[in-house]
Amino acid sequence: MIVELISVGTEILMGNIVNTNSAYLAEKCASLGFSIYYMTTVGDNEERLSEAIKTAIQRADIVLLSGGLGPTMDDITKETVAKVCDLELVEDLRSREHIQEYFAKRQLTNITHNNWKQAFIPKGATVIDNPNGTANGMIVKTGECHIILLPGPPNELKAMVEQSVLPYLTTLQDAVFYTSMVKISGLGESFVEDKLSDLIAKQTNPTIAPYAKEGEVHIRVTAKGKDEKEAKELVKPVVHEIHKRLGNFIFTDDENVTLEQNVIELLEKHELKICTVESCTGGLLAGRLVNVAGASEVFKQGFITYSNKAKRKLVDVKKATLKEYGAVSPQTAKEMAKGAALLYNADVALSITGIAGPDGGSEEKPVGLVYIGCYINNHVFAKEFHFTGERSKVRESSVANALSLLRHSIIEYYEGGFKQEI
Amino acid sequence: MIVELISVGTEILMGNIVNTNSAYLAEKCASLGFSIYYMTTVGDNEERLSEAIKTAIQRADIVLLSGGLGPTMDDITKETVAKVCDLELVEDLRSREHIQEYFAKRQLTNITHNNWKQAFIPKGATVIDNPNGTANGMIVKTGECHIILLPGPPNELKAMVEQSVLPYLTTLQDAVFYTSMVKISGLGESFVEDKLSDLIAKQTNPTIAPYAKEGEVHIRVTAKGKDEKEAKELVKPVVHEIHKRLGNFIFTDDENVTLEQNVIELLEKHELKICTVESCTGGLLAGRLVNVAGASEVFKQGFITYSNKAKRKLVDVKKATLKEYGAVSPQTAKEMAKGAALLYNADVALSITGIAGPDGGSEEKPVGLVYIGCYINNHVFAKEFHFTGERSKVRESSVANALSLLRHSIIEYYEGGFKQEI
């Protein structure tokens, strides 16, 4: 089965937003064993959109459209699909109720007339519920081609794909596919690829594909079988081999498990309470830990000590340390972590202090210099990092590496360390 | 002038990487006033790539290809362009020397024969130097169409665009474009569009396009003129009219100014120091404030009080309040804000407490219920919100609305409030 993606939105053509939906949808399609030959992005323009849709219908069995289902006048995806397929738009009562409930739930009263536009669907279309917004999706069958319309906002699109679209696509796929996502922290992509190059080179079934993420590498292992059992059996030995080579640098084989989740689980397992102290990341590290529902078991409090005074008053960094070595130094990072752990009796504390830029850099301490401090098992240490990219990138890298550093420290101190010579 | 982007690479179709090159190139083109009608992604497949190139040549004045200039057998962009344009490949001596120098600089001796493949160009093409890699780019003129080939790695592509491609494109542009981005906080997209529907309906030059962001609406106003002065003159009255209708719900006309930046500027203007106290958002609010370089002038410290104990110990929330009303209540939100402001002598404090889910919800306090507390000008109040979506979305919405709430409070207390009846 051939899938074609069409992203609709002038804001993509203007470069206002990066098209992450396409990568997400492509990854999902690959995991189901569908092939994508073309991705197209087109603006909110009826003539060009309908041309793109007609072309895709000719080339593909499934056309996935994202964007242009909003309430405003320039949202025309649904209308254009209806025209191309020669279907009239009819009001879908369930969608109308959905909009009503959505506004009621948020205690919003000003439902403007253009909101009701979202209750209309091409006649005969199957509605895809949207748990996160007013724009329901829909499936339109034309000839042998399945056209699937989804809204543009990633949180809406993803929820609908997980909940409705993947199950539907699975019914269109004769074979069954099983995927394991082996996630690695603390190793670079090219290093991981090198370690697995022979496996990747001779891949057939299962297929093996590496994905580079911030501070992580994910290896997707997907096998095709006549049933799930057969597909699973094909995946198992490959995942086993990857584990043999990368050991506990791997933190999960489960697509849905995040690094912060793994870290929280490790802290729970060893009954360690953690406290965070952040300067340049300003709360993003704590923010990622709190991503994990139930983090409250091990994470009680965190501090953003952005000023020197806050570093002194809140986590007991010595005035002399700040004076002698500066706020961005291994000494300060260590005192931040140790001070927080001792003051607020945490077993583990992570601290981040650095120069995120664009200003504040110097010859000796350039933009991108970050120290991550860690207090664990009555030891305290700080590690130096040099990150590249703009301010937000430096901060994101700092958080990812802090989580990775903590995971490795827990493994070193509480799980007998790493077995591999890497 | 119409530009079309073609991204070449099976790794994009597989979802292995997010296509950031397209957004980057699109933004550059928009800033030069070029229109992009289509972006296409196609794999390293000669038949489909040549089809995509032929289609683009018919539709566009300029075709920007990225990817597929590497040394390996499956890099075929250059070869395919040559075939489509019926040009032979000839060795370019400067490119050959460039490859030699590149390897020499890095003391790499093993120049394999396929590296020399990168020295070949379609006959008559103009070479674009690549300061960061061996793959030079090239410009091929066919009929009236300019085909520009660039390598896929972003650091190589960007350097070549800044250094060579933008200057070249500028020579092709006769008209000049000017854009204002009117950004609105605290009003919904459909509501804003309703207010501006007549302007949007009769738009020609300038064009007017709304973009929905989390907790914000952006209105892009772009005009075309013979010079910048004329373009600016065309944009001015439209922006003025939008201001007349939405007043100080608008926080900027500048594409590069963020809501957090505007909030920081307002705090600086009125010499207000802010402190944050977060529960369910776990630091994301502080994280956004610290996005702003120079936030340190007004933001010194923030707290993540995830446990009840932390709420009591760090920001003085009364045990009785937590007992009687619970952690997620307007009373607790108010005490968090007031406690932090008084304890750490801040002029303004923002607090967030809520149920982000997926668990922890109840009949009376459902998932998505969030209270945002604000202490300002010796007043304290809390506002109730009902957000939808998954955990991360609820937290993101909370942060966006907290910034919006703070901005509105500053305007109410320090700038004479809002003039519009909205």
CSV table of N, CA and C in Angstrom, one decimal, chain B residues 12 14 26 29 34 52 63 70 83 85 88 132 144 168 188 200 223 241 253-254 267 277 288 293 308 337 378 421:
chain,number,residue,atom,x,y,z
B,12,ILE,N,13.7,11.2,4.9
B,12,ILE,CA,12.6,12.1,5.3
B,12,ILE,C,11.3,11.4,5.1
B,14,MET,N,10.8,8.3,5.4
B,14,MET,CA,10.7,7.3,6.5
B,14,MET,C,10.4,7.9,7.8
B,26,ALA,N,12.0,28.4,3.3
B,26,ALA,CA,10.7,29.1,3.1
B,26,ALA,C,10.8,30.4,3.7
B,29,CYS,N,12.9,32.8,1.7
B,29,CYS,CA,12.2,33.2,0.4
B,29,CYS,C,11.1,34.2,0.7
B,34,PHE,N,9.5,36.2,-2.3
B,34,PHE,CA,9.1,35.2,-3.2
B,34,PHE,C,8.0,34.4,-2.7
B,52,ALA,N,9.2,14.9,-10.2
B,52,ALA,CA,9.0,16.1,-9.4
B,52,ALA,C,9.8,17.3,-9.9
B,63,VAL,N,13.6,26.7,-8.7
B,63,VAL,CA,13.4,25.5,-8.0
B,63,VAL,C,14.6,25.2,-7.1
B,70,GLY,N,25.5,13.9,-2.0
B,70,GLY,CA,26.6,13.1,-1.3
B,70,GLY,C,27.4,12.3,-2.3
B,83,LYS,N,20.0,15.1,-16.4
B,83,LYS,CA,19.2,14.3,-17.4
B,83,LYS,C,17.9,15.1,-17.8
B,85,CYS,N,17.4,18.3,-17.7
B,85,CYS,CA,17.8,19.4,-18.5
B,85,CYS,C,18.6,19.1,-19.7
B,88,GLU,N,25.2,17.3,-20.1
B,88,GLU,CA,26.1,16.2,-19.7
B,88,GLU,C,26.8,16.7,-18.4
B,132,ASN,N,31.4,24.1,4.5
B,132,ASN,CA,31.4,23.1,5.6
B,132,ASN,C,31.4,21.7,5.1
B,144,GLU,N,13.6,29.6,-18.7
B,144,GLU,CA,13.6,30.8,-17.8
B,144,GLU,C,13.7,30.4,-16.3
B,168,TYR,N,22.3,35.8,-4.7
B,168,TYR,CA,21.8,35.5,-6.0
B,168,TYR,C,20.3,35.7,-6.2
B,188,GLY,N,-9.5,34.5,21.3
B,188,GLY,CA,-9.5,33.3,20.4
B,188,GLY,C,-9.3,33.6,19.0
B,200,ILE,N,-10.0,40.8,6.0
B,200,ILE,CA,-9.5,39.6,5.4
B,200,ILE,C,-10.2,39.3,4.1
B,223,ALA,N,2.9,43.4,2.5
B,223,ALA,CA,2.6,44.2,1.3
B,223,ALA,C,3.8,44.2,0.4
B,241,GLU,N,-5.6,49.9,11.5
B,241,GLU,CA,-7.0,49.5,11.6
B,241,GLU,C,-7.2,48.3,12.5
B,253,ASP,N,3.8,44.2,16.9
B,253,ASP,CA,3.7,44.1,15.5
B,253,ASP,C,5.0,43.4,14.9
B,254,ASP,N,5.8,43.0,15.8
B,254,ASP,CA,7.1,42.5,15.4
B,254,ASP,C,7.2,41.0,15.4
B,267,LEU,N,7.3,44.3,32.8
B,267,LEU,CA,7.8,44.3,34.1
B,267,LEU,C,8.9,45.3,34.3
B,277,VAL,N,5.7,30.5,41.2
B,277,VAL,CA,5.5,29.3,42.1
B,277,VAL,C,4.6,28.3,41.3
B,288,ARG,N,9.8,29.6,30.4
B,288,ARG,CA,9.4,30.5,29.3
B,288,ARG,C,9.9,31.9,29.5
B,293,ALA,N,16.4,36.5,26.8
B,293,ALA,CA,17.7,36.9,27.2
B,293,ALA,C,17.6,38.2,28.0
B,308,ASN,N,2.6,19.1,48.8
B,308,ASN,CA,1.9,20.0,49.7
B,308,ASN,C,2.9,20.5,50.7
B,337,ALA,N,0.9,32.5,45.6
B,337,ALA,CA,1.4,33.7,44.9
B,337,ALA,C,1.7,34.7,46.0
B,378,ASN,N,-0.2,44.7,45.5
B,378,ASN,CA,-0.8,44.4,46.8
B,378,ASN,C,-2.2,43.8,46.7
B,421,GLU,N,-14.3,47.5,24.2
B,421,GLU,CA,-15.4,46.6,24.7
B,421,GLU,C,-15.2,45.3,23.9
